[in-house]
Amino acid sequence: MAFANFIDRAATAASQVLADFHLGDFKAALDKQVVAVAFDDEAASCAEGQATLDLAVRLLARLYPVLAILPLDSAASSQAQALERLAKSINPKVGIRRSGKSATVCLVVGVTRPTLRCPTFFMGSDGWAAKLSRTEPVGSGSSSLPYGAGAASCFGAANVFRTIFAAQLTGAELDEDIDLSLYSYNKSEAGDAGPIDLPVDLGETHLVGLGAIGHGSLWALARQSGLSGRLHVVDHEAIELSNLQRYVLAGRAEVGMSKAVLATTALRSTALEVQAHSLKWAEYVERRGDWVFDRVGVALDTAADRLAVQGALPRWIANAWTQEHDLGISRHGFDDGQACLCCMYMPSEKSKDEHHLIAEELGIPEAHEQVKTLLQTDAGVPNDFVVRVATAMAVPFEPLAPFVGQSLRSFYQRAICGGLVFQLSGGSRLVQTVVPMAFQSALAGIMLAAELVKHSAGFPMSPTTSTRVNLLRPLGSHLDDPKAKESSGRCICSDEDFIAAYRRKYGEQLNNVSAA
Ligand SMILES: [Zn+2]
């Protein structure tokens, strides 16, 4: 048994949420864990139960070095082999136990209660509703919808993390009972369950950004039967090893693969017509020529990238995010009097330029002009630059030497974001870039997919702009977060020219909306 070879990236993420973080202590705590996933035939034989099990293993195998996979009756044991293969595709060195004797914390799917003496969470779902209980099995519904089932895995994995690291998390008590509908974001009630097992035509939909959040979306879309239409997937990057920390569809075999190609592969079993674009959004828009974007799912990292999508004036946008304290989704028309996506991400006067941020994270804020030049020219970083960073970071030069001559962006991504400097410094160097936990990104992505599907199906949409969830706290009762339109009038949604351009593009479709 051993840690995954991207554990330092996972440690970086954990260091941002755990108090008194020390890399050695963190690894020692993980090493003591045997995280069990127990399930019965009931779970193994239905789509919702299989989905919950699949995502739970995809999340757990990225962090914990030993899993116990426990079929509770004989019919479930073939599923156990598939789950073991799945865990090993993510971390080939993961230890797999077939007994729950040494389990330290357990997730259960199905209707059977295992006889284990460790903290236990019962996960399940009913269509759009995610369920979790500390006291009794919750079962899995008979639909083929992945939204409640997948969200339940994220709640389960979050509670496992909060159980193990309770001493380093303030206010992170465990959830008692969760029954949350991703259809309405209310506690699920009779009549509020939402339609299930219906055909949905996505029309022409875009998913922009195929990183950690995008993977959560793709995981869900790939599992919903009855989807049709055309889905454009847009991302110019390739999968890197450090991405495995939270990209739920990526295993060792996918490192180096184009993100857009991986997305297409993931959706192969659906009836969707998938068009892969290994391009930045701006390049894609320019090549497309036609600036009509009916529905765009945004799973991008930065404010600047989001502003670029809103600038192309899609008819409707669903946006997902993860940030330090929460994750969530927001929904945006443009000419509807509500906040547009830019309203939420308007740069404030104080926000720093990228070269200032990168120079700070490299420990050499005074060298921001050199950083700016290196970023602009894409020139290789000189030897003395890497020496200077190593000195500033108080880490040895030798492990960083291979980066001499590489582009600054590559040096920064691999050495800083990829966790190398973090590892060399024994965990004392904290990166400012927010690195979410896998269960956070996955839930944001699943919520985004649910929103795209609900909008495509013409279901009533939430009247509030955004919905927020904090997976490091017990689930709150009010997740709605209305966002006001940007008030200074600087935003493009207050600009006559932009409004006129939007109306020219979508005028006919808008008439229906305003009449409603
Ligand atoms: Zn706006």
Short mmCIF file of C-alpha atoms and ligand atoms in Angstrom, two decimals:
data_model
loop_
_atom_site.label_atom_id
_atom_site.label_comp_id
_atom_site.label_asym_id
_atom_site.label_seq_id
_atom_site.Cartn_x
_atom_site.Cartn_y
_atom_site.Cartn_z
CA MET A 1 0.00 0.00 0.00
CA ALA A 2 1.26 3.48 -0.72
CA PHE A 3 0.30 7.02 -1.46
CA ALA A 4 -0.60 8.06 -4.96
CA ASN A 5 2.29 9.73 -6.79
CA PHE A 6 0.37 13.00 -6.81
CA ILE A 7 -0.11 13.06 -3.03
CA ASP A 8 1.77 16.36 -2.71
CA ARG A 9 -0.92 18.07 -4.72
CA ALA A 10 -3.53 16.57 -2.41
CA ALA A 11 -1.48 17.75 0.57
CA THR A 12 -1.43 21.26 -0.87
CA ALA A 13 -5.22 21.20 -1.03
CA ALA A 14 -5.51 19.88 2.53
CA SER A 15 -3.03 22.45 3.84
CA GLN A 16 -5.43 25.19 2.80
CA VAL A 17 -8.28 23.94 4.96
CA LEU A 18 -6.51 22.28 7.92
CA ALA A 19 -5.14 24.29 10.85
CA ASP A 20 -1.58 23.58 12.06
CA PHE A 21 -0.73 21.73 8.89
CA HIS A 22 2.47 19.69 8.75
CA LEU A 23 3.12 17.44 5.79
CA GLY A 24 4.60 14.62 7.88
CA ASP A 25 1.68 14.59 10.31
CA PHE A 26 -0.80 14.72 7.43
CA LYS A 27 0.72 11.70 5.72
CA ALA A 28 0.96 9.83 9.03
CA ALA A 29 -2.75 10.46 9.66
CA LEU A 30 -3.66 9.19 6.18
CA ASP A 31 -1.44 6.15 6.68
CA LYS A 32 -3.45 5.08 9.72
CA GLN A 33 -6.73 5.05 7.84
CA VAL A 34 -8.59 2.18 6.30
CA VAL A 35 -11.54 3.83 4.56
CA ALA A 36 -14.27 1.28 3.90
CA VAL A 37 -16.89 1.33 1.15
CA ALA A 38 -19.59 -1.22 1.98
CA PHE A 39 -22.52 -2.08 -0.27
CA ASP A 40 -25.15 -4.72 -0.88
CA ASP A 41 -26.76 -6.27 -3.92
CA GLU A 42 -29.49 -3.66 -3.83
CA ALA A 43 -26.87 -0.93 -4.43
CA ALA A 44 -24.83 -2.92 -6.93
CA SER A 45 -27.83 -3.72 -9.12
CA CYS A 46 -29.28 -0.24 -9.72
CA ALA A 47 -27.89 2.71 -11.69
CA GLU A 48 -28.10 5.19 -8.81
CA GLY A 49 -26.34 2.84 -6.40
CA GLN A 50 -23.64 2.05 -8.96
CA ALA A 51 -23.13 5.75 -9.60
CA THR A 52 -22.71 6.52 -5.89
CA LEU A 53 -20.21 3.66 -5.51
CA ASP A 54 -18.30 4.66 -8.64
CA LEU A 55 -17.84 8.27 -7.62
CA ALA A 56 -17.08 7.42 -3.97
CA VAL A 57 -14.18 5.20 -5.08
CA ARG A 58 -13.02 7.80 -7.61
CA LEU A 59 -12.86 10.40 -4.80
CA LEU A 60 -11.38 8.23 -2.03
CA ALA A 61 -8.66 6.53 -4.11
CA ARG A 62 -7.12 9.95 -4.83
CA LEU A 63 -6.32 10.62 -1.18
CA TYR A 64 -6.35 7.54 1.05
CA PRO A 65 -3.64 4.87 0.67
CA VAL A 66 -5.82 1.97 1.88
CA LEU A 67 -9.45 1.26 1.02
CA ALA A 68 -11.60 -1.64 2.20
CA ILE A 69 -14.10 -2.62 -0.51
CA LEU A 70 -16.79 -4.64 1.22
CA PRO A 71 -19.59 -6.40 -0.67
CA LEU A 72 -22.18 -7.29 1.96
CA ASP A 73 -23.73 -10.15 -0.01
CA SER A 74 -22.38 -12.50 -2.62
CA ALA A 75 -24.17 -10.95 -5.59
CA ALA A 76 -22.34 -7.67 -4.96
CA SER A 77 -18.88 -9.21 -5.20
CA SER A 78 -18.45 -8.81 -8.97
CA GLN A 79 -19.03 -5.08 -8.47
CA ALA A 80 -16.28 -5.14 -5.84
CA GLN A 81 -13.75 -6.32 -8.43
CA ALA A 82 -14.73 -3.51 -10.78
CA LEU A 83 -14.34 -0.96 -7.98
CA GLU A 84 -10.92 -2.37 -7.08
CA ARG A 85 -9.79 -2.02 -10.71
CA LEU A 86 -11.12 1.54 -10.71
CA ALA A 87 -9.17 2.44 -7.53
CA LYS A 88 -5.97 0.95 -9.00
CA SER A 89 -6.39 2.87 -12.25
CA ILE A 90 -6.07 6.03 -10.13
CA ASN A 91 -3.40 4.85 -7.66
CA PRO A 92 -1.83 1.52 -8.73
CA LYS A 93 -0.25 1.23 -5.27
CA VAL A 94 -3.49 1.63 -3.32
CA GLY A 95 -3.97 -1.06 -0.67
CA ILE A 96 -7.26 -2.93 -0.98
CA ARG A 97 -8.72 -4.83 1.98
CA ARG A 98 -11.61 -7.24 1.71
CA SER A 99 -12.34 -7.25 5.42
CA GLY A 100 -13.79 -4.42 7.46
CA LYS A 101 -12.02 -5.47 10.66
CA SER A 102 -9.49 -2.67 10.59
CA ALA A 103 -11.78 -0.05 9.01
CA THR A 104 -11.44 3.38 10.62
CA VAL A 105 -14.34 5.08 8.83
CA CYS A 106 -16.99 3.64 6.54
CA LEU A 107 -19.31 4.75 3.72
CA VAL A 108 -22.31 2.48 3.08
CA VAL A 109 -24.49 2.29 -0.05
CA GLY A 110 -27.66 0.18 -0.11
CA VAL A 111 -30.15 -0.96 2.53
CA THR A 112 -27.90 -3.27 4.57
CA ARG A 113 -26.15 -2.25 7.76
CA PRO A 114 -22.61 -3.65 8.05
CA THR A 115 -21.33 -4.75 11.47
CA LEU A 116 -18.41 -2.37 11.82
CA ARG A 117 -17.38 -0.42 14.88
CA CYS A 118 -16.18 2.77 13.21
CA PRO A 119 -17.85 6.07 12.28
CA THR A 120 -20.26 5.20 9.47
CA PHE A 121 -22.14 7.28 6.89
CA PHE A 122 -25.03 5.85 4.89
CA MET A 123 -25.18 7.36 1.40
CA GLY A 124 -27.87 7.08 -1.24
CA SER A 125 -30.21 8.99 -3.48
CA ASP A 126 -33.64 9.24 -4.99
CA GLY A 127 -33.46 10.75 -8.46
CA TRP A 128 -32.42 14.40 -8.03
CA ALA A 129 -32.13 14.06 -4.24
CA ALA A 130 -28.87 13.26 -2.46
CA LYS A 131 -29.20 11.47 0.86
CA LEU A 132 -26.88 10.88 3.77
CA SER A 133 -27.52 9.58 7.27
CA ARG A 134 -25.40 8.83 10.32
CA THR A 135 -27.91 6.36 11.74
CA GLU A 136 -29.59 4.21 9.11
CA PRO A 137 -29.31 3.01 5.50
CA VAL A 138 -30.97 5.38 3.02
CA GLY A 139 -31.11 3.19 -0.13
CA SER A 140 -30.81 4.20 -3.78
CA GLY A 141 -33.67 5.11 -6.13
CA SER A 142 -34.63 3.35 -9.34
CA SER A 143 -34.00 6.22 -11.78
CA SER A 144 -30.99 6.57 -14.06
CA LEU A 145 -30.33 10.13 -12.90
CA PRO A 146 -26.76 10.62 -11.60
CA TYR A 147 -27.25 13.96 -9.80
CA GLY A 148 -28.48 12.91 -6.36
CA ALA A 149 -26.33 9.77 -6.50
CA GLY A 150 -23.15 11.69 -7.33
CA ALA A 151 -23.78 14.52 -4.87
CA ALA A 152 -24.25 11.91 -2.13
CA SER A 153 -20.72 10.59 -2.80
CA CYS A 154 -19.33 14.12 -2.42
CA PHE A 155 -21.17 14.60 0.88
CA GLY A 156 -19.92 11.17 2.00
CA ALA A 157 -16.28 11.85 1.06
CA ALA A 158 -16.46 15.28 2.74
CA ASN A 159 -17.70 13.68 5.97
CA VAL A 160 -14.92 11.07 5.85
CA PHE A 161 -12.37 13.89 5.57
CA ARG A 162 -14.03 15.86 8.39
CA THR A 163 -14.04 12.73 10.58
CA ILE A 164 -10.35 12.02 10.11
CA PHE A 165 -9.15 15.61 10.46
CA ALA A 166 -11.74 16.85 12.97
CA ALA A 167 -9.03 18.16 15.32
CA GLN A 168 -7.67 20.48 12.62
CA LEU A 169 -11.01 21.76 11.37
CA THR A 170 -13.00 24.28 13.35
CA GLY A 171 -16.76 24.27 12.92
CA ALA A 172 -16.56 21.20 10.73
CA GLU A 173 -18.99 19.05 12.68
CA LEU A 174 -20.35 16.08 10.79
CA ASP A 175 -23.63 16.06 8.91
CA GLU A 176 -26.46 14.25 10.68
CA ASP A 177 -28.99 13.86 7.86
CA ILE A 178 -28.94 15.21 4.32
CA ASP A 179 -31.87 15.11 1.93
CA LEU A 180 -31.13 17.70 -0.75
CA SER A 181 -32.74 17.94 -4.17
CA LEU A 182 -30.50 19.19 -6.99
CA TYR A 183 -33.75 19.87 -8.85
CA SER A 184 -34.94 22.61 -6.50
CA TYR A 185 -32.16 22.94 -3.90
CA ASN A 186 -34.80 22.54 -1.23
CA LYS A 187 -34.89 19.70 1.20
CA SER A 188 -36.67 17.26 -1.06
CA GLU A 189 -40.41 17.20 -0.45
CA ALA A 190 -43.27 15.33 -2.02
CA GLY A 191 -44.18 16.99 -5.33
CA ASP A 192 -40.81 18.69 -5.46
CA ALA A 193 -38.90 15.62 -6.55
CA GLY A 194 -38.60 16.64 -10.22
CA PRO A 195 -39.17 14.50 -13.29
CA ILE A 196 -36.97 11.44 -13.74
CA ASP A 197 -36.00 9.22 -16.67
CA LEU A 198 -37.01 11.69 -19.34
CA PRO A 199 -35.35 12.31 -22.69
CA VAL A 200 -33.51 15.66 -22.77
CA ASP A 201 -32.28 17.38 -25.92
CA LEU A 202 -29.32 19.60 -25.04
CA GLY A 203 -29.83 21.42 -28.36
CA GLU A 204 -26.49 23.13 -28.89
CA THR A 205 -24.70 23.40 -25.56
CA HIS A 206 -21.11 24.37 -24.72
CA LEU A 207 -19.03 23.16 -21.78
CA VAL A 208 -16.03 25.47 -21.40
CA GLY A 209 -13.20 24.33 -19.14
CA LEU A 210 -12.53 20.60 -18.74
CA GLY A 211 -10.61 20.73 -15.48
CA ALA A 212 -11.71 19.43 -12.08
CA ILE A 213 -15.19 20.98 -12.23
CA GLY A 214 -15.61 19.97 -15.87
CA HIS A 215 -14.79 16.39 -14.88
CA GLY A 216 -17.61 16.42 -12.33
CA SER A 217 -19.98 17.62 -15.08
CA LEU A 218 -18.76 15.04 -17.59
CA TRP A 219 -19.02 12.24 -15.01
CA ALA A 220 -22.70 13.13 -14.53
CA LEU A 221 -23.60 13.72 -18.19
CA ALA A 222 -22.00 10.39 -19.17
CA ARG A 223 -24.29 8.58 -16.73
CA GLN A 224 -27.61 10.11 -17.66
CA SER A 225 -29.52 8.07 -20.19
CA GLY A 226 -31.72 9.79 -22.75
CA LEU A 227 -29.48 12.79 -23.48
CA SER A 228 -29.28 13.95 -27.07
CA GLY A 229 -28.16 17.04 -28.94
CA ARG A 230 -24.77 18.57 -29.59
CA LEU A 231 -22.23 19.28 -26.84
CA HIS A 232 -19.14 21.34 -27.62
CA VAL A 233 -16.31 20.72 -25.14
CA VAL A 234 -13.66 23.45 -25.08
CA ASP A 235 -10.24 23.30 -23.38
CA HIS A 236 -6.76 23.72 -24.85
CA GLU A 237 -4.79 21.86 -22.17
CA ALA A 238 -3.67 18.27 -21.59
CA ILE A 239 -4.00 16.22 -18.39
CA GLU A 240 -0.99 16.52 -16.06
CA LEU A 241 -0.09 14.13 -13.26
CA SER A 242 -0.96 16.68 -10.55
CA ASN A 243 -4.48 16.98 -12.04
CA LEU A 244 -5.22 13.45 -10.83
CA GLN A 245 -5.61 14.91 -7.32
CA ARG A 246 -9.15 15.97 -8.20
CA TYR A 247 -10.06 15.17 -11.85
CA VAL A 248 -12.53 12.36 -11.22
CA LEU A 249 -12.43 10.87 -14.72
CA ALA A 250 -8.63 10.81 -14.93
CA GLY A 251 -6.46 7.85 -13.96
CA ARG A 252 -2.81 7.13 -14.62
CA ALA A 253 -3.56 6.09 -18.21
CA GLU A 254 -5.00 9.53 -19.02
CA VAL A 255 -1.91 11.60 -18.08
CA GLY A 256 -0.78 13.48 -21.19
CA MET A 257 -4.12 13.11 -22.97
CA SER A 258 -5.84 16.18 -24.36
CA LYS A 259 -8.62 17.27 -22.00
CA ALA A 260 -11.02 17.71 -24.91
CA VAL A 261 -10.27 14.21 -26.22
CA LEU A 262 -10.77 12.73 -22.75
CA ALA A 263 -14.15 14.47 -22.55
CA THR A 264 -15.20 12.97 -25.87
CA THR A 265 -14.10 9.52 -24.72
CA ALA A 266 -16.03 9.87 -21.47
CA LEU A 267 -19.26 10.65 -23.35
CA ARG A 268 -18.85 7.92 -25.96
CA SER A 269 -21.65 5.76 -24.59
CA THR A 270 -24.20 8.58 -24.73
CA ALA A 271 -26.26 9.64 -27.75
CA LEU A 272 -24.74 13.13 -27.56
CA GLU A 273 -22.91 14.43 -30.58
CA VAL A 274 -19.72 15.65 -28.94
CA GLN A 275 -17.47 18.17 -30.68
CA ALA A 276 -14.03 18.53 -29.09
CA HIS A 277 -12.18 21.83 -29.39
CA SER A 278 -8.61 21.81 -28.04
CA LEU A 279 -8.55 25.59 -28.03
CA LYS A 280 -8.82 28.50 -25.64
CA TRP A 281 -12.31 29.96 -25.56
CA ALA A 282 -11.22 33.15 -27.37
CA GLU A 283 -9.59 31.14 -30.18
CA TYR A 284 -12.63 28.94 -30.46
CA VAL A 285 -14.99 31.92 -30.70
CA GLU A 286 -12.84 33.50 -33.37
CA ARG A 287 -12.76 30.34 -35.49
CA ARG A 288 -16.45 29.70 -35.09
CA GLY A 289 -17.36 33.04 -36.63
CA ASP A 290 -21.00 32.69 -35.66
CA TRP A 291 -21.34 34.27 -32.22
CA VAL A 292 -24.57 32.54 -31.30
CA PHE A 293 -24.17 30.46 -28.13
CA ASP A 294 -27.47 29.19 -26.86
CA ARG A 295 -26.35 27.67 -23.61
CA VAL A 296 -22.86 27.71 -22.07
CA GLY A 297 -21.66 25.83 -19.00
CA VAL A 298 -18.65 27.61 -17.50
CA ALA A 299 -16.14 25.48 -15.57
CA LEU A 300 -13.18 27.86 -15.78
CA ASP A 301 -10.64 28.87 -13.12
CA THR A 302 -10.15 32.58 -13.43
CA ALA A 303 -12.24 35.73 -13.42
CA ALA A 304 -10.60 36.83 -16.68
CA ASP A 305 -11.65 33.63 -18.46
CA ARG A 306 -15.20 34.04 -17.21
CA LEU A 307 -15.36 37.66 -18.39
CA ALA A 308 -14.28 36.46 -21.84
CA VAL A 309 -17.19 34.01 -22.02
CA GLN A 310 -19.77 36.60 -20.94
CA GLY A 311 -18.21 39.03 -23.44
CA ALA A 312 -19.24 36.71 -26.28
CA LEU A 313 -22.85 37.22 -25.10
CA PRO A 314 -24.24 33.70 -24.83
CA ARG A 315 -28.02 33.53 -24.52
CA TRP A 316 -27.76 31.78 -21.16
CA ILE A 317 -24.86 30.81 -18.89
CA ALA A 318 -24.52 28.44 -15.97
CA ASN A 319 -21.28 29.02 -14.06
CA ALA A 320 -19.66 26.79 -11.46
CA TRP A 321 -16.90 27.67 -9.01
CA THR A 322 -14.87 26.39 -6.13
CA GLN A 323 -13.21 28.85 -3.79
CA GLU A 324 -11.68 28.88 -0.35
CA HIS A 325 -14.84 28.54 1.69
CA ASP A 326 -17.50 27.26 -0.63
CA LEU A 327 -18.48 26.03 -4.04
CA GLY A 328 -21.52 26.62 -6.13
CA ILE A 329 -23.26 27.54 -9.31
CA SER A 330 -24.79 30.69 -10.72
CA ARG A 331 -27.24 31.22 -13.58
CA HIS A 332 -27.22 34.16 -15.96
CA GLY A 333 -29.29 35.57 -18.76
CA PHE A 334 -28.08 38.97 -19.90
CA ASP A 335 -31.05 41.18 -20.67
CA ASP A 336 -33.20 40.08 -17.74
CA GLY A 337 -32.39 42.72 -15.12
CA GLN A 338 -30.42 40.22 -13.05
CA ALA A 339 -26.68 39.95 -12.47
CA CYS A 340 -24.73 38.78 -15.52
CA LEU A 341 -21.62 36.65 -15.10
CA CYS A 342 -19.40 39.74 -15.34
CA CYS A 343 -21.30 41.36 -12.46
CA MET A 344 -20.00 38.59 -10.22
CA TYR A 345 -16.41 38.75 -11.41
CA MET A 346 -15.85 42.47 -12.09
CA PRO A 347 -12.23 43.25 -11.32
CA SER A 348 -12.03 45.58 -8.33
CA GLU A 349 -9.51 48.42 -8.41
CA LYS A 350 -7.38 46.52 -5.92
CA SER A 351 -7.05 43.22 -7.77
CA LYS A 352 -3.52 42.35 -8.76
CA ASP A 353 -2.19 41.51 -12.16
CA GLU A 354 -1.11 37.95 -12.86
CA HIS A 355 2.60 38.80 -12.92
CA HIS A 356 2.36 40.38 -9.45
CA LEU A 357 0.58 37.30 -8.09
CA ILE A 358 3.04 34.85 -9.63
CA ALA A 359 6.05 36.87 -8.46
CA GLU A 360 4.60 36.81 -4.94
CA GLU A 361 3.98 33.09 -4.99
CA LEU A 362 7.53 32.51 -6.21
CA GLY A 363 8.70 34.46 -3.18
CA ILE A 364 10.22 37.26 -5.26
CA PRO A 365 7.58 40.02 -5.35
CA GLU A 366 10.25 42.61 -6.21
CA ALA A 367 10.97 40.79 -9.50
CA HIS A 368 7.49 41.33 -10.95
CA GLU A 369 8.78 43.16 -14.02
CA GLN A 370 11.06 40.25 -14.95
CA VAL A 371 8.15 37.86 -14.34
CA LYS A 372 5.97 39.97 -16.63
CA THR A 373 8.56 39.84 -19.41
CA LEU A 374 9.07 36.10 -19.02
CA LEU A 375 5.31 35.53 -19.20
CA GLN A 376 4.91 37.72 -22.26
CA THR A 377 7.83 36.35 -24.24
CA ASP A 378 7.46 32.69 -23.21
CA ALA A 379 11.29 32.65 -22.97
CA GLY A 380 12.99 29.96 -20.88
CA VAL A 381 13.67 30.84 -17.24
CA PRO A 382 17.40 31.54 -16.74
CA ASN A 383 19.53 29.68 -14.22
CA ASP A 384 19.92 32.66 -11.89
CA PHE A 385 16.14 33.15 -11.81
CA VAL A 386 15.58 29.59 -10.55
CA VAL A 387 18.42 30.03 -8.02
CA ARG A 388 16.74 33.18 -6.77
CA VAL A 389 13.38 31.39 -6.36
CA ALA A 390 15.01 28.45 -4.56
CA THR A 391 16.77 30.87 -2.18
CA ALA A 392 13.59 32.85 -1.56
CA MET A 393 11.66 29.66 -0.87
CA ALA A 394 14.47 28.21 1.31
CA VAL A 395 14.50 24.98 -0.72
CA PRO A 396 17.48 23.28 -2.46
CA PHE A 397 18.24 24.30 -6.05
CA GLU A 398 18.96 20.81 -7.46
CA PRO A 399 15.37 19.53 -7.65
CA LEU A 400 14.39 22.75 -9.42
CA ALA A 401 17.35 22.70 -11.85
CA PRO A 402 15.44 20.76 -14.56
CA PHE A 403 13.15 23.77 -14.94
CA VAL A 404 15.96 26.03 -16.18
CA GLY A 405 15.16 26.85 -19.80
CA GLN A 406 11.48 25.93 -19.50
CA SER A 407 8.81 28.60 -19.81
CA LEU A 408 7.93 30.45 -16.64
CA ARG A 409 4.35 29.25 -16.87
CA SER A 410 5.52 25.64 -16.94
CA PHE A 411 7.98 26.24 -14.07
CA TYR A 412 5.25 27.91 -12.03
CA GLN A 413 2.61 25.26 -12.73
CA ARG A 414 4.80 22.28 -12.04
CA ALA A 415 7.02 23.55 -9.25
CA ILE A 416 4.55 25.69 -7.35
CA CYS A 417 1.02 24.58 -8.28
CA GLY A 418 2.12 20.95 -8.78
CA GLY A 419 3.36 20.82 -5.19
CA LEU A 420 7.13 20.29 -5.74
CA VAL A 421 8.22 23.33 -3.74
CA PHE A 422 5.57 22.48 -1.17
CA GLN A 423 7.11 19.02 -0.75
CA LEU A 424 10.71 20.29 -0.66
CA SER A 425 9.86 22.74 2.09
CA GLY A 426 8.17 20.07 4.21
CA GLY A 427 4.79 21.68 3.72
CA SER A 428 5.71 25.05 5.20
CA ARG A 429 5.37 26.86 1.87
CA LEU A 430 1.70 27.49 1.29
CA VAL A 431 0.59 28.37 -2.18
CA GLN A 432 -1.94 31.17 -2.48
CA THR A 433 -3.70 29.58 -5.42
CA VAL A 434 -6.74 27.82 -4.06
CA VAL A 435 -6.46 24.07 -4.60
CA PRO A 436 -9.85 22.52 -3.81
CA MET A 437 -10.38 19.04 -2.44
CA ALA A 438 -11.61 16.47 -4.97
CA PHE A 439 -15.09 16.24 -3.41
CA GLN A 440 -15.53 20.02 -3.72
CA SER A 441 -14.71 20.25 -7.44
CA ALA A 442 -16.77 17.14 -8.22
CA LEU A 443 -19.89 18.52 -6.54
CA ALA A 444 -19.57 21.88 -8.32
CA GLY A 445 -19.35 20.00 -11.62
CA ILE A 446 -22.34 17.77 -10.89
CA MET A 447 -24.40 20.84 -9.94
CA LEU A 448 -23.35 22.50 -13.21
CA ALA A 449 -24.40 19.47 -15.27
CA ALA A 450 -27.76 19.37 -13.46
CA GLU A 451 -28.33 23.03 -14.30
CA LEU A 452 -27.52 22.52 -18.01
CA VAL A 453 -29.90 19.57 -18.20
CA LYS A 454 -32.72 21.33 -16.33
CA HIS A 455 -32.39 24.40 -18.55
CA SER A 456 -32.34 22.28 -21.72
CA ALA A 457 -35.46 20.42 -20.59
CA GLY A 458 -37.28 23.68 -19.93
CA PHE A 459 -37.75 22.92 -16.23
CA PRO A 460 -38.45 25.88 -13.98
CA MET A 461 -35.12 27.37 -12.95
CA SER A 462 -34.22 28.61 -9.50
CA PRO A 463 -35.23 32.28 -9.20
CA THR A 464 -32.02 33.09 -7.33
CA THR A 465 -28.78 33.81 -9.12
CA SER A 466 -26.54 31.47 -7.21
CA THR A 467 -26.55 28.42 -4.97
CA ARG A 468 -23.69 27.83 -2.53
CA VAL A 469 -22.54 24.78 -0.59
CA ASN A 470 -19.71 24.53 1.95
CA LEU A 471 -18.56 20.92 2.18
CA LEU A 472 -16.37 21.63 5.19
CA ARG A 473 -19.42 22.42 7.33
CA PRO A 474 -22.71 20.65 7.96
CA LEU A 475 -25.05 21.42 5.07
CA GLY A 476 -26.94 24.65 5.75
CA SER A 477 -30.67 25.06 5.25
CA HIS A 478 -30.36 28.16 3.03
CA LEU A 479 -28.22 27.61 -0.04
CA ASP A 480 -29.74 30.35 -2.21
CA ASP A 481 -27.59 33.41 -2.66
CA PRO A 482 -29.18 36.14 -4.81
CA LYS A 483 -26.59 38.35 -6.50
CA ALA A 484 -27.28 41.97 -7.24
CA LYS A 485 -26.53 43.49 -10.62
CA GLU A 486 -23.26 45.39 -10.52
CA SER A 487 -24.32 48.85 -9.34
CA SER A 488 -21.69 51.26 -10.66
CA GLY A 489 -22.87 50.88 -14.26
CA ARG A 490 -19.38 49.74 -15.35
CA CYS A 491 -20.56 46.25 -16.26
CA ILE A 492 -21.29 45.34 -19.89
CA CYS A 493 -24.86 44.41 -18.91
CA SER A 494 -25.48 48.16 -18.36
CA ASP A 495 -24.00 49.06 -21.76
CA GLU A 496 -26.50 49.98 -24.47
CA ASP A 497 -24.34 48.57 -27.26
CA PHE A 498 -23.96 45.19 -25.60
CA ILE A 499 -27.66 45.01 -24.78
CA ALA A 500 -28.54 45.88 -28.39
CA ALA A 501 -26.12 43.23 -29.71
CA TYR A 502 -27.66 40.64 -27.41
CA ARG A 503 -31.19 41.52 -28.52
CA ARG A 504 -30.20 41.33 -32.20
CA LYS A 505 -28.84 37.82 -31.66
CA TYR A 506 -31.58 36.31 -29.56
CA GLY A 507 -34.52 38.67 -30.05
CA GLU A 508 -37.09 36.11 -31.12
CA GLN A 509 -36.28 33.68 -28.36
CA LEU A 510 -36.40 36.48 -25.82
CA ASN A 511 -39.96 37.43 -26.69
CA ASN A 512 -41.09 34.14 -25.22
CA VAL A 513 -39.22 34.79 -22.02
CA SER A 514 -40.57 38.31 -21.51
CA ALA A 515 -44.12 37.12 -22.18
CA ALA A 516 -43.79 34.44 -19.51
ZN ZN B 1 -23.27 42.54 -15.46
#
